[in-house]
Amino acid sequence: MNNWIISGASVLGGEPADIFVRDGVIADSAPDSAQRLDATGLIALPGLVDLHTHLREPGREDAETVETGSRAAALGGYTAVCAMANTDPVADTAGVVEQVWRLGKDAGLVDVQPIGAVTVGLAGERLAELGAMATSAARVRVFSDDGHCVHDPVLMRRALEYVKAFDGVIAQHAEEPRLTVGAQMNEGDTSARLGLAGWPAVAEEAIIARDVLLAGHVNSRLHICHVSTAGSVELIRWAKSKGWRVTAEVTPHHLLLTDDLVEGYDPVFKVNPPLRTEADVLALREGLRDGTIDIVATDHAPHTVEDKECEWAYARPGMVGLETALSIVVEAMAGTDRLWERIADWMSATPARIAGLSGHGAGLAVGEPANLTLVDPAVRWTPGPAELASRSHNTPYAGRELPSRPVATFLRGVPTVLDGKAQK
Ligand SMILES: NC(=O)N[C@@H](CC(=O)O)C(=O)O
């Protein structure tokens, strides 16, 4: 099953070429018995890598499981995802991260790399067993309390220092909690008009300012999750100009959607951090283009109907995103020079490097594992929430026509998606 001749694909948007896969590895020829796939008109990209996925297992299998989330990922063109630690129980021990890692292997649709919690129970009081998670079978390198901010500066400093021993990285959910008590949406004109409590940009920016200084001070690796404001982009640009080891992600939804969508009070638009203004969206796009923001990460956050389709104030924040991420990036970043090459960097090579995932993001060079996706750049499609493979259907794009879509995905030469259909 893992010898292939994929013919006529435009590699990273360049000239059409044949891609040979031999025993799951990109090769310069394939045996006569290899299966053939006519990829004329399709773009070949390295398999996408998501640094920020909520798979919900263990604990909220009614919203998503490792298997259903893996299937959604493969359909979205991904070959690896990093599973966030805010499960129940929290992934704050070697036992839980190994459980998630094994479930990923059993599902066999993408490589599932668990993220470990920074603090016990995400409570922000004591450091979790970072070393034990790093040396476990799951080889954790990314640690995050995502959903919660590591708001104590001393704990944050200790975490940054601790992970240096194994070249780990702390992925911070930047939200000063005292500034967002009761917050329901972006603080600004729209929140004032709607009478909803605001989540001010400064709550994100204050933590980013503090943490880039801390990362510089202890010379450790900091990654900023889901950057959402123009001011955050400026701070990260400044931190990078100092040579500090800071990386940052933006979500597809923050590159496209704005806070005026909240006017209909549809909780599908409730997300953390909240949708911001047009000026923020434009600054995020510019930050991604100029390299201030390193990657696009989905923050795929599945929630059940009960948790989402209720009054705005009671709805949980989050949107599913794995199956629409590539389309949204194509739409939001249209007009960017060499867009497919940039997408390969933003959504594969750089996230793989930040997460320390070997075998992913290396491109389509001979000798590399055949982790790749084939994208139909010309197709337009309209997501119907019930057709998405994710167990939860909280997509903000239902009924919206989107450009481009992955149609085939290969994990080490084995197709996980063919003809737009999951293979298991
Ligand atoms: N991004 C979200 O809106 N939700 C995340 C956690 C979080 O960051 O609040 C979730 O786990 O649902």
Coordinates of C-alpha atoms and ligand atoms in Angstrom, one line a residue:
M1 CA 0.0 0.0 0.0
N2 CA 2.9 2.4 0.5
N3 CA 4.5 2.5 -3.0
W4 CA 3.1 5.3 -5.1
I5 CA 3.6 7.2 -8.2
I6 CA 1.8 10.5 -7.8
S7 CA 2.0 12.2 -11.2
G8 CA 1.6 15.7 -12.4
A9 CA 1.2 17.5 -9.0
S10 CA 2.6 21.0 -8.7
V11 CA 5.0 20.8 -5.8
L12 CA 4.5 23.8 -3.5
G13 CA 2.8 25.6 -6.4
G14 CA 5.8 25.1 -8.8
E15 CA 6.2 23.1 -12.0
P16 CA 4.3 19.8 -12.3
A17 CA 6.4 16.8 -11.4
D18 CA 6.0 13.2 -10.4
I19 CA 6.4 12.2 -6.8
F20 CA 7.7 8.7 -6.1
V21 CA 7.0 6.9 -2.8
R22 CA 8.9 3.7 -2.0
D23 CA 8.2 1.9 1.3
G24 CA 6.7 5.0 2.7
V25 CA 9.6 7.3 1.9
I26 CA 10.0 9.9 -0.9
A27 CA 12.3 8.3 -3.5
D28 CA 13.6 9.0 -7.0
S29 CA 11.7 6.0 -8.5
A30 CA 9.1 3.6 -7.4
P31 CA 8.6 -0.2 -8.2
D32 CA 6.5 -1.1 -11.2
S33 CA 3.9 -2.5 -8.9
A34 CA 3.4 0.9 -7.3
Q35 CA -0.1 2.4 -7.3
R36 CA -0.7 5.4 -9.5
L37 CA -2.5 8.6 -8.7
D38 CA -3.1 11.2 -11.3
A39 CA -2.6 14.5 -9.5
T40 CA -2.8 16.8 -12.5
G41 CA -4.0 20.3 -11.3
L42 CA -3.4 19.5 -7.7
I43 CA -0.8 21.2 -5.4
A44 CA 1.5 18.9 -3.4
L45 CA 2.4 20.2 0.1
P46 CA 4.2 18.5 3.0
G47 CA 1.7 17.1 5.4
L48 CA 0.4 19.9 7.6
V49 CA 1.3 20.1 11.3
D50 CA -1.0 21.6 13.9
L51 CA 0.7 22.9 17.0
H52 CA -2.6 23.6 18.8
T53 CA -5.5 21.0 18.7
H54 CA -8.0 20.1 21.4
L55 CA -8.8 16.4 21.0
R56 CA -10.8 16.3 24.3
E57 CA -9.9 12.7 25.2
P58 CA -9.7 11.7 28.0
G59 CA -12.8 13.1 29.6
R60 CA -14.9 14.8 27.0
E61 CA -15.3 12.1 24.4
D62 CA -18.9 13.4 23.8
A63 CA -17.2 16.5 22.1
E64 CA -14.2 14.7 20.3
T65 CA -12.0 11.7 20.6
V66 CA -8.4 11.2 19.5
E67 CA -9.8 9.1 16.7
T68 CA -12.5 11.6 15.4
G69 CA -10.2 14.5 15.8
S70 CA -7.4 12.6 13.9
R71 CA -9.8 11.9 11.1
A72 CA -10.8 15.6 10.9
A73 CA -7.1 16.4 10.9
A74 CA -6.3 14.0 8.0
L75 CA -9.2 15.4 6.0
G76 CA -7.8 18.9 6.6
G77 CA -4.4 17.8 5.1
Y78 CA -2.6 17.3 8.4
T79 CA -0.2 14.4 9.2
A80 CA 0.6 15.5 12.7
V81 CA -1.2 17.4 15.5
C82 CA -0.2 18.5 19.0
A83 CA -2.9 17.6 21.5
M84 CA -3.6 20.3 24.1
A85 CA -3.4 19.3 27.8
N86 CA -6.8 20.7 29.0
T87 CA -8.4 17.2 29.1
D88 CA -10.1 15.6 32.1
P89 CA -7.9 14.4 33.8
V90 CA -5.5 17.1 32.7
A91 CA -2.4 15.8 30.8
D92 CA -0.1 16.8 33.6
T93 CA 1.6 13.4 34.2
A94 CA 3.6 10.9 32.2
G95 CA 0.6 8.5 32.5
V96 CA -1.9 10.8 30.8
V97 CA 0.4 12.0 28.0
E98 CA 1.3 8.3 27.2
Q99 CA -2.4 7.5 27.1
V100 CA -3.1 10.2 24.5
W101 CA 0.0 9.2 22.5
R102 CA -1.1 5.5 22.4
L103 CA -4.7 6.5 21.4
G104 CA -3.1 8.4 18.5
K105 CA -1.1 5.4 17.4
D106 CA -4.2 3.2 17.6
A107 CA -6.2 5.6 15.5
G108 CA -3.3 5.7 13.0
L109 CA -4.6 8.7 11.0
V110 CA -2.1 11.4 12.0
D111 CA 0.8 11.5 14.4
V112 CA -0.6 12.7 17.7
Q113 CA 2.0 14.5 19.8
P114 CA 0.7 15.3 23.3
I115 CA 1.4 18.7 24.9
G116 CA 1.9 18.5 28.7
A117 CA 0.4 20.9 31.2
V118 CA 2.8 23.5 32.8
T119 CA 1.0 23.4 36.2
V120 CA -0.7 20.6 38.1
G121 CA -4.4 20.5 37.0
L122 CA -3.9 23.8 35.1
A123 CA -4.4 25.5 38.4
G124 CA -1.4 27.8 38.1
E125 CA 0.0 26.9 41.5
R126 CA 2.7 24.2 41.2
L127 CA 4.7 23.0 38.3
A128 CA 3.6 19.7 36.8
E129 CA 6.1 16.9 36.3
L130 CA 7.6 18.4 33.2
G131 CA 10.7 16.1 33.3
A132 CA 8.7 12.9 33.6
M133 CA 6.6 13.9 30.7
A134 CA 9.7 14.8 28.6
T135 CA 11.3 11.4 29.3
S136 CA 8.1 9.4 28.9
A137 CA 7.3 7.4 25.7
A138 CA 5.4 10.5 24.5
R139 CA 8.6 12.6 24.5
V140 CA 6.8 15.8 25.4
R141 CA 8.6 19.0 24.3
V142 CA 5.7 21.5 24.3
F143 CA 4.1 22.5 27.6
S144 CA 1.0 24.6 27.9
D145 CA -1.8 25.4 30.3
D146 CA -3.9 26.6 27.3
G147 CA -7.4 27.7 28.3
H148 CA -5.6 29.2 31.3
C149 CA -2.7 31.6 31.5
V150 CA 0.3 30.8 33.6
H151 CA -0.2 34.2 35.3
D152 CA 2.3 33.9 38.2
P153 CA 5.5 35.4 36.9
V154 CA 7.7 33.3 39.2
L155 CA 6.1 30.0 38.1
M156 CA 6.4 31.1 34.5
R157 CA 10.1 31.9 35.0
R158 CA 10.7 28.5 36.6
A159 CA 8.9 26.7 33.8
L160 CA 10.9 28.5 31.2
E161 CA 14.2 27.6 33.0
Y162 CA 13.2 24.0 33.6
V163 CA 12.4 23.1 30.0
K164 CA 15.8 24.3 28.7
A165 CA 17.3 21.0 29.9
F166 CA 15.5 19.1 27.1
D167 CA 15.0 22.0 24.6
G168 CA 11.4 22.3 25.5
V169 CA 9.1 25.3 24.9
I170 CA 6.4 26.9 27.0
A171 CA 3.3 27.8 24.9
Q172 CA 1.6 30.6 26.7
H173 CA -2.2 31.4 26.6
A174 CA -1.6 35.1 27.1
E175 CA -4.6 36.4 29.2
E176 CA -4.1 38.4 32.4
P177 CA -7.0 36.8 34.3
R178 CA -7.8 39.8 36.5
L179 CA -8.4 41.9 33.3
T180 CA -10.9 39.4 31.8
V181 CA -13.2 38.5 34.7
G182 CA -16.6 37.9 33.2
A183 CA -15.4 38.9 29.7
Q184 CA -17.7 37.8 26.8
M185 CA -16.2 39.4 23.7
N186 CA -13.5 41.9 22.5
E187 CA -13.7 45.1 24.4
G188 CA -14.5 47.9 22.0
D189 CA -17.3 49.7 20.1
T190 CA -19.3 46.5 19.5
S191 CA -19.1 45.3 23.1
A192 CA -20.3 48.7 24.3
R193 CA -23.2 48.6 21.8
L194 CA -24.2 45.1 22.7
G195 CA -23.7 45.6 26.5
L196 CA -21.4 42.6 26.8
A197 CA -18.4 42.6 29.2
G198 CA -15.2 43.2 27.2
W199 CA -11.9 41.2 26.9
P200 CA -9.5 44.1 26.4
A201 CA -6.4 43.7 24.1
V202 CA -4.2 44.8 26.9
A203 CA -5.0 41.6 28.8
E204 CA -3.2 39.7 26.1
E205 CA -0.5 42.3 25.5
A206 CA 0.4 42.7 29.1
I207 CA 1.3 39.0 29.5
I208 CA 3.1 38.9 26.2
A209 CA 5.2 41.9 27.2
R210 CA 6.1 40.2 30.5
D211 CA 6.8 36.8 29.0
V212 CA 9.1 37.9 26.2
L213 CA 11.1 39.8 28.8
L214 CA 11.2 36.7 31.0
A215 CA 12.2 34.5 28.0
G216 CA 15.0 36.9 27.1
H217 CA 16.1 37.1 30.7
V218 CA 16.5 33.3 31.1
N219 CA 17.3 32.7 27.4
S220 CA 14.6 30.1 27.0
R221 CA 12.0 29.2 24.3
L222 CA 8.6 30.9 24.6
H223 CA 5.8 30.3 22.1
I224 CA 2.7 32.6 22.2
C225 CA -0.6 30.9 21.4
H226 CA -3.3 32.4 19.3
V227 CA -2.1 36.0 19.0
S228 CA -5.1 38.2 18.3
T229 CA -4.2 41.9 18.5
A230 CA -2.2 44.5 16.6
G231 CA -0.4 45.4 19.8
S232 CA 0.7 41.8 20.3
V233 CA 2.2 41.7 16.9
E234 CA 4.2 44.9 17.7
L235 CA 5.5 43.4 21.0
I236 CA 6.6 40.2 19.3
R237 CA 8.3 42.1 16.5
W238 CA 10.2 44.0 19.2
A239 CA 11.1 40.8 21.1
K240 CA 12.4 39.2 17.9
S241 CA 14.5 42.3 17.2
K242 CA 16.3 41.6 20.5
G243 CA 17.2 38.1 19.3
W244 CA 15.0 36.5 22.0
R245 CA 13.8 32.9 21.4
V246 CA 10.2 33.8 20.9
T247 CA 7.7 32.2 18.4
A248 CA 4.0 32.9 17.8
E249 CA 1.0 31.5 16.2
V250 CA -2.2 33.0 14.7
T251 CA -5.4 31.0 14.2
P252 CA -7.2 30.9 10.8
H253 CA -10.3 32.6 12.4
H254 CA -8.3 35.5 13.8
L255 CA -7.0 36.1 10.2
L256 CA -10.5 36.3 8.8
L257 CA -13.3 37.0 11.2
T258 CA -14.1 40.2 13.2
D259 CA -16.0 41.1 16.4
D260 CA -19.0 42.6 14.6
L261 CA -20.1 39.0 13.9
V262 CA -21.1 38.8 17.6
E263 CA -24.0 41.2 16.8
G264 CA -26.3 38.2 16.0
Y265 CA -25.4 36.7 19.4
D266 CA -24.7 33.4 17.8
P267 CA -22.3 31.6 20.2
V268 CA -20.6 29.9 17.2
F269 CA -18.6 33.1 17.1
K270 CA -17.6 33.0 20.8
V271 CA -13.9 32.1 21.1
N272 CA -11.0 32.7 23.3
P273 CA -9.2 35.0 22.7
P274 CA -12.2 36.8 21.1
L275 CA -12.6 37.9 17.5
R276 CA -11.1 41.4 17.3
T277 CA -11.4 44.3 14.9
E278 CA -10.6 44.8 11.2
A279 CA -7.4 46.7 12.1
D280 CA -6.2 43.7 14.3
V281 CA -7.0 41.3 11.4
L282 CA -4.9 43.3 9.0
A283 CA -2.0 43.6 11.5
L284 CA -2.1 39.8 12.1
R285 CA -1.9 39.2 8.3
E286 CA 1.0 41.6 8.0
G287 CA 2.7 40.0 11.0
L288 CA 2.4 36.6 9.4
R289 CA 3.6 37.8 6.0
D290 CA 6.7 39.6 7.5
G291 CA 7.6 36.6 9.7
T292 CA 6.8 38.2 13.1
I293 CA 4.1 35.5 13.5
D294 CA 5.7 32.2 12.7
I295 CA 2.9 29.8 12.1
V296 CA -0.9 29.2 11.7
A297 CA -2.3 26.9 14.3
T298 CA -6.0 25.9 14.4
D299 CA -6.9 26.0 18.1
H300 CA -9.5 23.4 17.0
A301 CA -11.9 23.5 20.0
P302 CA -14.8 21.1 19.6
H303 CA -17.8 21.6 21.9
T304 CA -21.1 19.7 22.2
V305 CA -24.4 21.1 21.2
E306 CA -25.3 21.4 24.9
D307 CA -22.2 23.5 25.6
K308 CA -22.4 25.7 22.5
E309 CA -26.0 26.2 21.4
C310 CA -27.2 28.1 24.4
E311 CA -27.4 31.7 25.6
W312 CA -24.2 33.6 24.6
A313 CA -23.0 34.1 28.2
Y314 CA -23.3 30.4 29.0
A315 CA -21.7 29.1 25.8
R316 CA -18.2 27.7 25.9
P317 CA -15.6 29.5 23.8
G318 CA -14.1 27.7 20.8
M319 CA -14.5 26.7 17.2
V320 CA -13.6 23.6 15.3
G321 CA -11.0 24.3 12.6
L322 CA -9.0 21.3 11.4
E323 CA -11.1 20.7 8.3
T324 CA -11.3 24.3 7.2
A325 CA -7.9 25.7 8.2
L326 CA -6.2 25.5 4.8
S327 CA -9.2 27.1 3.0
I328 CA -9.3 30.0 5.4
V329 CA -5.6 30.7 5.2
V330 CA -5.9 30.7 1.3
E331 CA -8.8 33.1 1.6
A332 CA -7.3 35.4 4.2
M333 CA -3.7 35.5 2.7
A334 CA -4.7 35.7 -0.9
G335 CA -2.3 38.0 -2.8
T336 CA 0.7 36.8 -0.8
D337 CA 3.8 36.1 -3.0
R338 CA 4.5 32.4 -3.4
L339 CA 1.5 31.6 -1.3
W340 CA 1.9 27.8 -1.4
E341 CA 5.5 27.9 -0.3
R342 CA 4.6 30.2 2.5
I343 CA 1.7 27.9 3.6
A344 CA 4.2 25.0 3.6
D345 CA 6.3 27.0 6.1
W346 CA 3.4 28.4 8.2
M347 CA 1.5 25.2 8.5
S348 CA 4.1 22.4 8.2
A349 CA 7.9 23.2 8.4
T350 CA 7.9 25.8 11.1
P351 CA 5.3 24.2 13.5
A352 CA 7.2 20.9 13.1
R353 CA 10.5 22.6 14.1
I354 CA 8.9 24.4 17.1
A355 CA 7.4 21.2 18.3
G356 CA 10.5 19.1 17.6
L357 CA 8.6 16.7 15.5
S358 CA 11.0 14.7 13.3
G359 CA 9.8 13.3 10.0
H360 CA 7.3 16.1 9.5
G361 CA 7.6 19.4 7.8
A362 CA 10.8 18.4 6.0
G363 CA 9.2 19.0 2.6
L364 CA 9.1 16.5 -0.3
A365 CA 12.8 15.8 -0.6
V366 CA 14.1 12.4 -1.5
G367 CA 14.7 10.3 1.6
E368 CA 12.1 12.0 3.8
P369 CA 9.0 10.1 5.1
A370 CA 6.2 10.5 2.6
N371 CA 4.0 12.8 4.8
L372 CA 2.2 14.9 2.3
T373 CA -1.2 16.3 1.2
L374 CA -2.6 17.1 -2.2
V375 CA -4.8 20.2 -2.5
D376 CA -7.3 21.1 -5.1
P377 CA -6.6 24.8 -5.4
A378 CA -9.5 25.5 -7.8
V379 CA -12.4 23.9 -6.0
R380 CA -14.9 25.9 -4.0
W381 CA -16.8 24.2 -1.3
T382 CA -19.3 25.0 1.4
P383 CA -18.9 23.2 4.8
G384 CA -22.1 21.7 6.1
P385 CA -21.5 21.2 9.8
A386 CA -23.0 17.7 9.8
E387 CA -20.6 16.6 7.1
L388 CA -17.5 17.5 9.1
A389 CA -15.7 14.4 10.5
S390 CA -15.2 16.1 13.9
R391 CA -17.6 14.9 16.5
S392 CA -18.6 18.5 17.2
H393 CA -20.0 20.8 14.6
N394 CA -19.3 24.3 16.0
T395 CA -17.8 25.7 12.8
P396 CA -18.3 29.4 12.1
Y397 CA -18.1 28.7 8.3
A398 CA -21.3 26.7 7.8
G399 CA -22.9 27.8 4.6
R400 CA -20.0 30.0 3.6
E401 CA -18.3 29.2 0.3
L402 CA -14.5 28.6 0.8
P403 CA -11.6 28.2 -1.7
S404 CA -9.3 25.2 -2.1
R405 CA -9.5 21.9 -0.2
P406 CA -7.1 19.0 0.5
V407 CA -8.3 15.9 -1.4
A408 CA -5.6 13.3 -0.5
T409 CA -3.3 12.9 2.5
F410 CA -0.5 10.4 3.0
L411 CA 1.1 9.4 6.3
R412 CA 4.4 7.6 5.7
G413 CA 3.2 6.7 2.3
V414 CA -0.2 5.2 3.5
P415 CA -3.2 7.2 2.3
T416 CA -5.3 8.4 5.2
V417 CA -7.5 10.4 2.8
L418 CA -8.2 9.7 -1.0
D419 CA -10.6 11.4 -3.2
G420 CA -11.6 13.6 -0.3
K421 CA -12.6 10.5 1.8
A422 CA -11.0 9.2 5.0
Q423 CA -9.6 5.8 4.4
K424 CA -10.6 4.5 7.9
Ligands
LIG1 N1 -9.9 28.6 22.4 C1 -11.0 28.4 22.9 O1 -11.9 29.3 22.7 N2 -11.3 27.4 23.7 C2 -10.3 26.5 24.2 C3 -9.6 26.9 25.4 C4 -9.3 28.4 25.5 O2 -8.3 28.8 25.0 O3 -10.1 29.1 26.1 C5 -11.0 25.2 24.5 O4 -10.4 24.2 25.1 O5 -12.2 25.1 24.3

